[in-house]
XYZ file of C-alpha atoms in Angstrom:
756
model
C 0.058 -0.013 -0.080
C 1.335 3.434 -0.831
C 0.661 6.042 1.786
C -1.208 9.099 0.808
C 1.033 12.164 0.399
C -1.082 14.319 2.656
C 0.229 12.188 5.596
C 3.502 14.040 5.296
C 4.020 17.682 6.040
C 4.843 19.304 2.772
C 7.070 22.319 2.208
C 4.292 23.967 0.592
C 2.440 24.033 3.955
C 5.003 26.459 5.025
C 5.353 28.188 1.676
C 9.014 26.847 1.547
C 9.311 25.742 -1.840
C 12.654 24.120 -3.021
C 14.490 26.248 -5.653
C 15.997 25.027 -8.822
C 19.018 27.292 -9.411
C 19.493 26.105 -12.829
C 16.638 28.333 -13.943
C 18.680 31.352 -12.732
C 21.778 30.296 -14.345
C 20.768 29.560 -18.003
C 18.098 28.369 -20.329
C 19.362 24.884 -20.226
C 17.964 23.164 -17.179
C 20.646 20.607 -17.097
C 23.473 22.945 -16.981
C 24.873 21.487 -13.579
C 24.325 24.543 -11.327
C 24.366 24.024 -7.720
C 25.211 25.982 -4.483
C 28.909 24.678 -4.759
C 29.527 24.823 -8.442
C 28.447 26.388 -11.726
C 29.736 25.986 -15.257
C 30.401 29.740 -15.005
C 32.647 29.405 -12.128
C 36.316 30.102 -13.123
C 39.045 27.377 -12.846
C 41.581 28.103 -9.951
C 44.632 29.638 -11.282
C 47.163 32.529 -10.790
C 50.158 34.158 -12.491
C 52.588 36.380 -10.699
C 55.201 38.692 -12.198
C 57.357 40.791 -10.293
C 55.524 40.344 -7.115
C 52.453 41.477 -8.947
C 49.259 39.178 -9.610
C 48.710 39.532 -13.344
C 46.194 36.744 -13.754
C 43.411 35.653 -11.145
C 41.247 32.590 -11.721
C 41.700 32.903 -15.430
C 41.240 36.449 -15.676
C 43.957 38.573 -17.062
C 44.916 41.753 -15.072
C 43.525 44.140 -17.877
C 40.208 42.284 -17.591
C 39.998 42.544 -13.871
C 36.749 43.835 -12.313
C 37.169 45.962 -9.242
C 36.714 42.916 -7.069
C 39.496 40.858 -8.829
C 41.739 43.986 -8.602
C 41.074 44.497 -4.944
C 41.694 40.835 -4.159
C 44.920 40.650 -6.237
C 46.521 43.746 -4.568
C 45.363 43.269 -1.029
C 44.507 39.681 -0.221
C 46.931 37.450 -2.374
C 50.354 37.044 -0.641
C 52.561 36.762 -3.649
C 55.318 34.802 -1.620
C 52.820 32.122 -0.712
C 50.649 31.794 -3.853
C 52.877 29.719 -6.031
C 53.232 27.021 -3.335
C 49.614 27.248 -2.295
C 47.982 27.284 -5.708
C 50.235 24.359 -6.793
C 48.696 22.144 -4.067
C 46.191 19.379 -5.011
C 42.911 20.523 -3.733
C 41.992 17.080 -2.404
C 45.221 16.967 -0.512
C 44.472 20.304 1.273
C 41.052 19.298 1.979
C 42.260 16.196 3.880
C 44.798 18.632 5.788
C 41.802 20.648 7.054
C 40.437 17.523 8.794
C 43.812 16.242 9.793
C 44.368 16.926 13.320
C 48.116 16.498 12.963
C 48.340 19.468 10.508
C 48.287 22.567 12.433
C 46.026 25.481 11.848
C 48.787 27.939 11.448
C 50.153 25.953 8.375
C 46.670 26.058 6.677
C 46.028 29.821 7.382
C 49.408 30.583 5.727
C 48.373 28.644 2.677
C 44.917 30.281 2.418
C 46.497 33.690 2.216
C 48.013 32.572 -1.039
C 44.938 30.981 -2.598
C 42.382 32.633 -4.978
C 38.663 32.549 -4.333
C 38.255 29.622 -6.891
C 40.861 27.674 -5.101
C 39.339 28.254 -1.732
C 35.981 27.118 -2.979
C 37.352 24.057 -4.900
C 39.094 22.813 -1.617
C 36.101 22.935 0.650
C 33.756 21.579 -1.776
C 35.657 18.489 -1.312
C 34.306 18.125 2.208
C 30.875 16.597 3.332
C 29.000 18.326 6.168
C 30.577 16.349 8.961
C 33.967 17.280 7.734
C 33.177 20.903 7.352
C 32.062 21.062 11.019
C 35.124 19.200 12.255
C 37.374 21.406 10.084
C 35.565 24.526 11.437
C 36.195 23.516 15.005
C 39.917 23.191 14.187
C 40.288 26.339 12.152
C 38.233 28.939 14.140
C 40.576 31.503 15.402
C 39.592 31.714 19.051
C 39.446 28.872 21.413
C 36.534 29.913 23.485
C 33.083 30.081 21.867
C 30.718 33.049 22.112
C 27.189 34.144 21.145
C 25.343 37.291 19.988
C 21.888 38.456 20.661
C 19.150 40.340 18.895
C 17.556 42.927 21.183
C 14.487 44.791 19.517
C 10.755 45.220 20.017
C 7.829 46.063 17.853
C 7.341 49.506 19.391
C 11.115 50.604 19.465
C 10.273 50.939 23.258
C 13.406 52.045 25.140
C 12.118 50.789 28.467
C 11.726 47.261 27.110
C 14.843 47.521 25.167
C 16.975 48.209 28.206
C 15.107 45.331 30.173
C 15.638 42.948 27.499
C 19.170 43.969 26.934
C 20.062 43.421 30.636
C 18.304 39.954 30.484
C 20.493 39.068 27.305
C 23.663 40.129 29.065
C 22.789 37.927 32.074
C 22.214 34.876 29.810
C 25.822 35.527 28.723
C 25.657 36.929 25.330
C 28.946 38.515 24.271
C 27.392 41.020 21.969
C 23.946 42.551 21.575
C 22.496 43.964 18.511
C 19.504 46.237 17.861
C 17.620 47.834 15.012
C 14.462 49.732 14.649
C 10.870 49.698 13.141
C 11.238 53.423 12.524
C 14.622 54.546 11.231
C 14.624 57.641 13.201
C 14.427 55.912 16.341
C 17.958 54.688 16.208
C 19.360 57.085 18.689
C 16.974 56.116 21.409
C 17.410 52.342 20.713
C 21.276 52.946 21.039
C 21.015 54.747 24.386
C 18.499 52.097 25.870
C 20.680 49.050 24.897
C 23.807 50.583 26.114
C 22.209 51.419 29.490
C 20.542 47.942 29.679
C 23.811 46.195 28.644
C 25.516 47.761 31.577
C 23.169 46.319 34.095
C 24.439 43.334 36.064
C 28.097 43.161 34.561
C 30.294 44.896 32.177
C 31.839 43.757 29.075
C 28.918 43.001 26.617
C 29.658 44.765 23.201
C 26.756 46.478 21.455
C 25.767 47.571 17.886
C 22.927 49.577 16.442
C 22.267 48.362 12.911
C 21.186 51.422 11.008
C 21.868 53.321 7.762
C 25.668 53.315 7.419
C 26.332 57.052 8.005
C 23.717 57.148 10.815
C 25.348 54.035 12.308
C 28.784 55.769 12.239
C 27.597 58.909 13.924
C 26.064 56.797 16.695
C 29.426 54.917 17.141
C 31.214 58.345 17.215
C 28.819 59.387 20.025
C 30.115 56.520 21.856
C 26.975 54.391 22.286
C 28.011 51.504 20.244
C 31.277 49.309 20.640
C 31.090 47.332 17.466
C 29.834 47.241 13.909
C 29.138 44.497 11.306
C 26.455 45.745 8.796
C 29.145 47.040 6.379
C 28.174 44.649 3.353
C 30.224 43.370 0.777
C 29.176 41.464 -2.195
C 30.697 38.922 -4.860
C 29.767 40.791 -8.051
C 30.700 44.102 -9.297
C 27.176 45.025 -10.351
C 26.057 44.181 -6.698
C 28.411 46.654 -5.374
C 27.779 49.520 -7.819
C 23.954 49.099 -7.464
C 24.546 50.026 -3.722
C 26.710 53.041 -4.798
C 29.737 51.343 -3.411
C 33.103 49.887 -4.038
C 35.406 47.678 -2.042
C 37.646 50.788 -1.482
C 34.580 52.846 -0.114
C 33.914 49.872 2.314
C 37.495 49.569 3.279
C 37.422 53.346 4.059
C 34.306 52.897 6.366
C 35.873 49.980 8.160
C 38.973 52.016 8.711
C 36.755 54.906 10.030
C 35.265 52.659 12.615
C 38.646 50.895 13.827
C 40.282 54.574 14.015
C 37.807 55.432 16.706
C 38.377 52.127 18.576
C 35.107 50.427 17.285
C 35.292 46.661 16.552
C 34.578 46.013 12.967
C 33.312 43.095 10.826
C 31.787 43.005 7.469
C 28.654 41.195 6.375
C 28.360 38.860 3.395
C 26.783 35.511 2.850
C 25.289 33.143 0.151
C 22.278 34.404 -1.744
C 22.869 38.164 -1.530
C 23.754 38.571 -5.035
C 21.017 36.262 -6.206
C 18.500 38.386 -4.234
C 19.861 41.629 -5.787
C 19.684 39.980 -9.378
C 23.389 40.145 -10.050
C 24.863 36.815 -9.340
C 26.393 36.362 -13.023
C 25.340 32.625 -12.967
C 28.129 31.941 -10.442
C 27.913 29.377 -7.777
C 27.017 30.783 -4.333
C 30.346 29.295 -2.745
C 32.529 30.916 -5.267
C 30.862 34.406 -4.874
C 31.167 34.046 -1.073
C 34.893 33.142 -1.428
C 35.360 36.247 -3.484
C 33.666 38.305 -0.700
C 35.846 36.636 2.086
C 39.115 37.415 0.185
C 37.814 40.956 -0.115
C 37.326 41.328 3.788
C 40.733 39.913 4.434
C 42.305 42.408 1.991
C 40.316 45.151 3.752
C 41.811 44.350 6.941
C 38.749 43.885 8.947
C 38.767 41.855 12.185
C 36.119 39.300 10.823
C 32.961 38.604 9.069
C 29.266 37.978 9.584
C 28.485 35.337 7.005
C 26.545 32.007 6.682
C 23.869 33.425 4.515
C 22.401 36.157 6.801
C 19.507 37.570 4.866
C 20.231 35.143 1.993
C 20.040 32.037 4.176
C 16.462 31.407 3.726
C 16.796 31.369 -0.090
C 19.989 29.403 0.116
C 18.364 26.757 2.419
C 15.867 26.186 -0.420
C 18.546 25.068 -2.773
C 20.170 21.500 -2.851
C 23.126 21.461 -0.534
C 22.308 24.860 0.428
C 22.831 24.532 4.149
C 26.073 22.646 3.697
C 27.218 25.609 1.445
C 26.338 28.020 4.377
C 28.649 25.911 6.590
C 31.299 25.801 3.880
C 31.430 29.653 3.709
C 31.887 29.951 7.409
C 34.943 27.558 7.163
C 36.479 29.689 4.384
C 36.045 32.700 6.735
C 37.915 30.969 9.722
C 40.438 29.415 7.266
C 41.378 33.022 6.361
C 41.940 33.867 9.927
C 38.861 36.096 10.217
C 36.581 36.080 13.287
C 33.359 34.561 12.319
C 29.880 35.457 13.395
C 28.491 32.324 11.864
C 25.039 33.342 10.837
C 22.135 31.437 12.235
C 20.435 34.589 12.571
C 17.673 34.571 9.779
C 14.725 32.103 10.310
C 15.576 29.854 7.231
C 12.628 27.425 7.943
C 9.469 26.856 10.083
C 10.453 23.174 10.320
C 11.580 22.582 14.055
C 13.683 19.567 12.787
C 15.437 21.629 10.269
C 16.138 24.390 12.811
C 17.595 21.959 15.235
C 19.769 20.348 12.515
C 21.064 23.657 11.271
C 22.124 24.981 14.780
C 23.701 21.645 15.799
C 26.975 21.630 13.860
C 27.819 25.013 15.321
C 26.982 24.106 18.758
C 29.240 21.169 18.993
C 31.942 22.620 16.816
C 31.935 26.127 18.436
C 32.288 29.315 16.846
C 33.467 32.937 17.741
C 29.782 33.882 17.708
C 27.526 30.799 17.122
C 24.676 33.078 16.149
C 25.128 36.510 14.682
C 22.003 37.452 16.075
C 20.074 34.789 18.273
C 16.549 36.372 19.028
C 16.680 36.826 22.762
C 13.164 38.323 22.473
C 10.151 36.802 20.911
C 9.589 36.241 17.153
C 7.131 39.079 16.616
C 9.317 41.501 18.590
C 12.333 40.877 16.400
C 12.844 43.721 14.025
C 15.615 41.854 11.918
C 12.779 39.373 11.244
C 12.734 36.023 13.416
C 16.013 34.586 14.056
C 16.910 30.853 13.677
C 16.668 30.521 17.474
C 14.210 32.999 19.249
C 13.044 33.697 22.715
C 10.409 30.963 22.288
C 13.250 28.393 21.764
C 15.698 29.936 24.170
C 15.190 27.377 26.763
C 15.501 24.355 24.309
C 18.942 25.892 23.262
C 20.068 25.881 26.840
C 18.925 22.230 27.091
C 20.813 21.424 23.941
C 23.939 22.685 25.526
C 23.213 20.393 28.578
C 22.548 17.438 26.253
C 25.750 17.613 24.294
C 27.745 19.181 27.147
C 28.687 21.839 24.452
C 29.350 25.466 25.367
C 26.864 27.405 23.289
C 27.924 30.739 25.054
C 24.902 30.948 27.210
C 24.256 30.266 30.901
C 20.828 29.424 32.359
C 19.095 32.288 34.312
C 16.859 32.033 37.332
C 13.626 33.798 36.912
C 13.951 35.715 39.979
C 17.461 37.100 38.836
C 15.965 37.931 35.503
C 13.225 40.030 37.179
C 15.627 41.757 39.328
C 17.816 42.781 36.534
C 14.788 43.990 34.465
C 13.653 46.121 37.214
C 17.059 47.786 37.604
C 17.442 48.246 33.807
C 14.004 49.983 33.604
C 14.700 52.117 36.519
C 18.177 53.189 34.986
C 16.908 54.098 31.495
C 13.979 56.095 33.181
C 16.420 57.911 35.352
C 18.587 58.802 32.249
C 15.695 60.068 30.344
C 14.451 62.040 33.481
C 17.944 63.394 34.120
C 18.459 64.543 30.446
C 15.004 65.768 30.112
C 13.910 63.342 27.542
C 10.901 61.776 29.065
C 9.181 60.779 32.336
C 8.026 57.223 32.241
C 5.225 56.456 34.747
C 5.070 53.503 37.291
C 2.576 51.627 35.264
C 4.855 51.885 32.191
C 7.696 50.577 33.953
C 6.009 47.800 35.769
C 4.199 46.553 32.571
C 7.645 46.191 30.930
C 9.447 44.384 33.840
C 6.992 41.552 33.737
C 6.466 41.503 29.860
C 7.156 38.612 27.787
C 6.961 40.864 24.678
C 5.635 44.225 23.504
C 2.100 42.939 23.363
C 2.167 42.830 27.227
C 3.428 46.428 27.670
C 1.794 49.700 28.340
C 4.724 51.799 27.474
C 6.067 54.181 24.956
C 4.691 54.195 21.373
C 6.948 54.529 18.165
C 5.793 58.099 17.871
C 6.675 58.852 21.679
C 10.216 57.193 20.887
C 10.769 59.343 17.819
C 10.621 62.634 19.838
C 12.991 61.087 22.278
C 15.550 59.884 19.615
C 15.542 63.161 17.650
C 16.050 65.031 20.979
C 19.173 62.763 21.665
C 20.571 63.404 18.086
C 19.911 67.088 17.820
C 21.221 67.954 21.215
C 24.372 66.032 20.575
C 24.042 63.798 23.648
C 26.800 61.442 24.015
C 27.755 58.274 26.133
C 29.639 60.607 28.495
C 26.283 62.505 29.093
C 24.595 59.085 29.914
C 27.315 57.941 32.267
C 26.953 61.164 34.159
C 23.094 60.937 34.343
C 23.380 57.485 35.717
C 25.956 58.496 38.308
C 23.996 61.521 39.308
C 20.751 59.403 39.839
C 22.526 56.754 42.043
C 23.238 54.054 39.293
C 26.950 54.285 39.899
C 27.675 50.554 39.181
C 25.990 50.884 35.731
C 27.753 54.085 35.059
C 31.055 52.425 35.725
C 30.140 49.504 33.718
C 29.249 51.488 30.643
C 32.313 53.725 31.250
C 34.648 50.581 31.189
C 33.490 49.695 27.685
C 33.999 53.203 26.577
C 37.636 53.055 27.913
C 38.381 50.132 25.689
C 37.844 52.232 22.631
C 41.060 54.278 23.733
C 43.244 51.337 24.461
C 41.888 49.337 21.360
C 42.636 46.083 23.010
C 39.387 44.575 21.776
C 40.328 45.401 18.157
C 42.228 42.111 18.110
C 40.851 39.175 16.103
C 37.911 37.396 17.605
C 37.873 39.523 20.574
C 35.301 39.615 23.369
C 35.311 40.519 26.988
C 34.874 37.906 29.642
C 35.044 38.804 33.384
C 36.550 42.177 32.623
C 39.393 40.665 30.420
C 39.877 40.751 26.641
C 39.781 37.130 25.226
C 40.826 36.934 21.603
C 42.841 34.820 19.219
C 46.045 36.528 20.521
C 45.733 35.434 24.146
C 43.310 32.649 23.631
C 44.204 30.911 20.189
C 42.358 27.857 19.029
C 45.077 25.151 19.618
C 42.967 22.200 18.614
C 45.125 19.200 17.732
C 42.967 16.190 18.595
C 41.250 14.896 21.695
C 42.326 16.702 24.976
C 43.275 19.817 22.993
C 41.375 22.911 21.903
C 38.257 24.166 24.016
C 37.176 21.817 26.722
C 34.178 22.369 28.984
C 35.652 22.888 32.547
C 33.982 21.165 35.417
C 32.840 24.575 36.640
C 31.445 25.549 33.395
C 29.703 21.992 33.139
C 27.917 22.725 36.419
C 26.560 25.980 34.787
C 25.275 24.484 31.828
C 23.616 21.695 33.771
C 21.782 24.227 35.836
C 18.762 24.592 33.783
C 15.227 25.598 35.119
C 12.819 22.984 36.382
C 15.139 20.124 36.921
C 13.291 17.267 38.723
C 14.638 15.206 41.454
C 13.293 12.961 44.106
C 12.787 15.685 46.780
C 10.529 17.637 44.155
C 8.562 14.483 43.183
C 7.760 13.802 47.095
C 7.091 17.547 47.589
C 4.395 17.341 44.792
C 2.984 14.289 46.064
C 2.662 15.568 49.529
C 0.388 18.230 48.198
C -2.197 15.449 47.504
C -1.869 13.566 50.827
C -4.605 15.362 52.824
C -7.110 15.384 49.968
C -6.487 11.580 49.336
C -6.849 10.755 52.981
C -10.439 12.314 52.768
C -11.407 9.571 50.118
C -9.544 6.531 51.362
C -8.146 4.738 54.387
C -5.848 1.854 54.473
C -5.520 -0.523 57.541
C -2.862 -3.307 57.643
C -4.541 -6.612 58.627
C -1.145 -8.609 58.978
C 0.253 -11.246 56.670
C -1.774 -12.230 53.505
C -2.827 -15.676 53.297
C -3.330 -17.851 50.183
C -6.993 -17.814 48.987
C -8.831 -21.058 48.478
C -12.109 -19.978 46.820
C -12.577 -19.718 43.124
C -14.247 -16.351 43.623
C -10.993 -14.739 45.190
C -9.325 -12.069 43.103
C -6.349 -10.266 44.503
C -5.271 -6.694 43.605
C -1.563 -6.296 44.407
C -0.390 -2.850 45.259
C 3.121 -1.453 45.322
C 5.134 -0.508 48.379
C 4.493 3.342 48.137
C 0.993 3.046 46.944
C -1.055 5.439 49.055
C 1.688 5.886 51.642
C 4.143 8.212 49.851
C 2.621 8.434 46.320
C -1.073 9.353 45.886
C -1.727 9.979 42.160
C -1.087 8.219 38.930
C 1.040 9.961 36.188
C -2.258 10.779 34.420
C -3.433 12.669 37.666
C -6.068 10.200 38.847
C -6.438 9.718 42.657
C -5.232 6.377 43.576
C -8.431 5.995 45.529
C -10.388 6.490 42.433
C -8.341 3.924 40.545
C -8.600 1.323 43.296
C -12.354 1.873 43.830
C -13.027 1.581 40.014
C -11.422 -1.930 39.930
C -12.974 -3.130 43.214
C -16.387 -2.123 41.944
C -15.979 -4.000 38.666
C -14.835 -7.180 40.194
C -17.563 -7.132 42.787
C -20.051 -6.235 40.056
C -19.537 -9.942 38.715
C -20.355 -11.317 42.216
C -16.588 -11.986 43.058
C -14.724 -10.966 46.006
C -11.401 -8.780 45.823
C -8.744 -8.467 48.234
C -6.037 -5.806 48.304
C -2.654 -6.969 49.186
C 0.523 -4.763 49.525
C 3.732 -6.393 48.424
C 7.068 -5.202 49.849
C 9.422 -7.590 48.350
C 8.978 -6.107 44.797
C 7.853 -2.902 43.047
C 7.951 -4.463 39.550
C 4.399 -4.569 37.848
C 4.878 -7.967 36.348
C 5.951 -9.579 39.707
C 3.304 -7.558 41.671
C 0.551 -9.128 39.259
C 2.007 -12.568 39.496
C 2.449 -12.580 43.403
C -1.231 -11.511 43.417
C -2.410 -14.202 41.097
C -0.418 -16.882 43.243
C -2.155 -15.673 46.434
C -5.630 -15.560 44.742
C -7.986 -18.670 45.023
C -9.133 -17.910 41.419
C -5.366 -17.754 40.280
C -6.158 -14.276 38.877
C -4.536 -11.108 40.120
C -3.924 -7.470 39.336
C -0.786 -5.692 40.001
C -0.635 -1.907 39.997
C 2.122 0.550 40.824
C 1.403 3.873 42.314
C 2.396 5.644 38.954
C -0.599 3.758 37.328
C 1.021 0.994 35.402
C -1.048 -2.223 35.870
C -1.354 -5.909 34.719
C -3.880 -8.743 34.893
C -1.787 -11.960 35.625
C -2.461 -15.731 36.159
C -0.572 -17.722 38.559
C 0.844 -20.434 36.074
C 2.314 -17.957 33.523
C 5.909 -16.488 33.214
C 6.533 -13.322 35.038
C 6.440 -10.953 31.876
C 4.018 -12.994 29.916
C 0.752 -11.561 31.431
C -2.659 -11.595 30.334
C -3.211 -7.790 29.884
C -0.974 -4.854 30.318
C -1.520 -1.079 30.821
C 2.082 0.194 30.318
C 1.108 3.866 29.278
C -0.164 5.150 32.606
C -0.124 8.775 31.649
C -2.983 8.287 29.054
C -4.737 5.599 30.886
C -8.339 6.792 32.101
C -10.431 5.713 34.924
C -12.830 3.804 32.563
C -9.805 1.659 31.470
C -9.099 0.716 35.026
C -12.733 -0.170 35.603
C -12.704 -2.376 32.463
C -9.430 -4.018 33.731
C -11.181 -5.052 36.731
C -14.068 -6.362 34.824
C -11.644 -8.346 32.528
C -9.974 -9.716 35.778
C -13.284 -10.839 37.020
C -14.112 -12.358 33.580
C -10.890 -14.465 33.530
C -11.553 -15.605 37.005
C -14.994 -16.792 35.881
C -13.344 -18.827 33.020
C -14.274 -16.394 30.238
C -12.273 -15.014 27.324
C -12.985 -11.324 27.373
C -11.943 -8.738 24.804
C -8.355 -7.252 25.949
C -8.588 -3.673 27.051
C -6.350 -1.547 24.738
C -5.441 1.830 25.754
C -5.330 4.002 22.624
C -2.420 6.170 21.871
C -1.447 8.679 19.153
C 2.158 8.774 19.146
C 2.597 10.855 22.114
C 6.235 11.036 23.326
C 5.404 9.688 26.558
C 9.048 8.594 27.285
C 10.401 12.209 27.007
C 7.647 13.690 28.950
C 7.256 11.257 31.807
C 10.349 9.048 32.073
C 12.430 11.297 34.344
C 9.520 11.493 36.785
C 8.810 7.874 36.373
C 12.427 6.765 37.179
C 12.285 8.891 40.484
C 8.856 7.464 41.268
C 10.041 3.918 40.843
C 13.146 4.735 43.011
C 10.883 5.847 45.776
C 9.061 2.520 45.426
C 12.043 0.327 45.392
C 13.550 2.464 48.438
C 10.514 0.744 50.351
C 11.085 -2.818 49.339
C 12.654 -5.413 51.480
C 13.814 -8.615 50.371
C 11.749 -11.436 51.577
C 9.108 -9.370 53.111
C 5.774 -11.193 53.744
C 2.607 -9.736 51.794
C 0.205 -7.584 53.779
C -3.569 -7.882 53.765
C -4.897 -4.239 53.487
C -8.436 -3.303 54.562
C -9.489 -0.455 52.125
C -12.037 2.079 53.138
C -13.393 4.332 50.604
C -15.296 7.202 52.034
C -16.658 8.926 48.961
C -15.845 12.377 50.191
C -16.079 14.995 47.519
C -12.929 16.932 46.528
């Protein structure tokens, strides 16, 4: 039988239709175009004369476009190029995954390779090999992460609160942007203040129009920039009224003022702009990365970025995104490795996309994880957003992999949000910009997102932002305002980041600030040479990663069960009558209960009172004219042996075994322990009517009948993942009460019928 197609989720259900790139490349649909290669891609090659690159990937110097010319002059090392270009690409690819070949050797060779050569080498690697090579080749040993902090109202109170929360989670950088362009200055002040709450050292960027962004940086509010975009085709550059030289000048302007600087590129950008020249995505991105190295910037933000959703629709597209990140670190650039744009609505594809970076590590695993809810992300939703943040924390714990974040107790988050809101409100009042009300502030502190706030509107924010810009307010004015209003710690934290712009220490490759100290490729180089080398999660860090919220332990299980003890006592009483005897009458059916049943545990995993469950089975047995006894067994807590032990005591030879968590069996005295008559193994979905029917069937077996077995229907629920942790702890409580050789105890059950 062929299953119906509608049994599977289709890409079309999310409007994620796979793309055939050949339609973009040429009229011939069989022209071999892919994310990794195209017939239009040049063959690797170089010619050097008198120290000058006179031919690059088959293009003679007089035919260079401006990208070729910039790469030839500023990226290619003419002393290394002859050696590097002569190497077999497959051999170099194997070196990338050979832990015995040091990173330094490969970086030196990359500086003599053309874009086509770099692309040809990494094309030899499969996805697993790319992830391994990335772990080996990234510049800094310690991984980090970056957050998006935005909201749909451009509300500065919420921005400050969310920035403080992001900093507490451990993000090394935070980035904001606006729904309304003129609100950039207010956003910058709010995030700068919020980012100074709790600790200092988180770097901050305000993504805006390039000239405005530079002005904000010159005013001291931002400490890094990464939205200086470069492209792999000349027309893409000129369409934006830019050249590699103008971008290099802008990068130098930032660096000259002590602002950390990365460029942005990524597969699919030329395709989106309509100027891809039928070249493969990887080759075009290799050109971008060679440009960036030639510009002298610290690093890159790549891995698709805005083009990631498009690239992910192409065969091999996600592998290509990984490959371009690898080229970046191979060139010794810091890499903010994308994972920012939401490339799919498939949760499976999202998890698969982030996992290689989590286990390999990256300078910045996400160049913008949404620390806020999807609808508040003014960049558009990230790959991982506030809705999935705790899933990401659990992934770190699952793989014991450092994804740059640390679990945060809710009480601490509220404390920091209150402080941040009060701090930004104090700055606004001190500078005569606004006077937020108590209701505004409170609504923001406890809000999950802007839908929950009663705060400033985008129009309100525009007046604040324009005033900051027109009055020439700088970060020093904000520092003074914080100090004047009693927020001295925040003032010092913000000032510490500003001071770094004078020393320039964080202009080193892959620099971030941890515990008030610069950590970069200079003092924390990636020294991976196989097991036991490179970055390893320390025991202290492992404990931090493990400390996620809502971890269940036996103490918590007993505490939650104890909440039901008094209520259960109103419905049932148990009285021990002494050792249980073997029954002799054919109408005798025994219900065997587990050691903790009704003593320490009071509800099944489905939430049924044990009194209800026991009462349902007793009523059903007695309704057939049989007698039911309840016996507590202490020599075992296993369901099968409870049932078999009960059957061996019963005069009818039929018994029921039931654990406090609700798992139950019907057994017969002459059967093997695990070869029962009927089994309820899925207690979380077993209803009271099922237990009643189980009792009725036990009576039927005792009468010599062959009833229809009771089947508890299930619909593929992941009960193991939802309940097994609790079940394991419950069973440990049960087994803790067992005693080898303990005699069975006859129990008198008195059901009171009290109402809850």
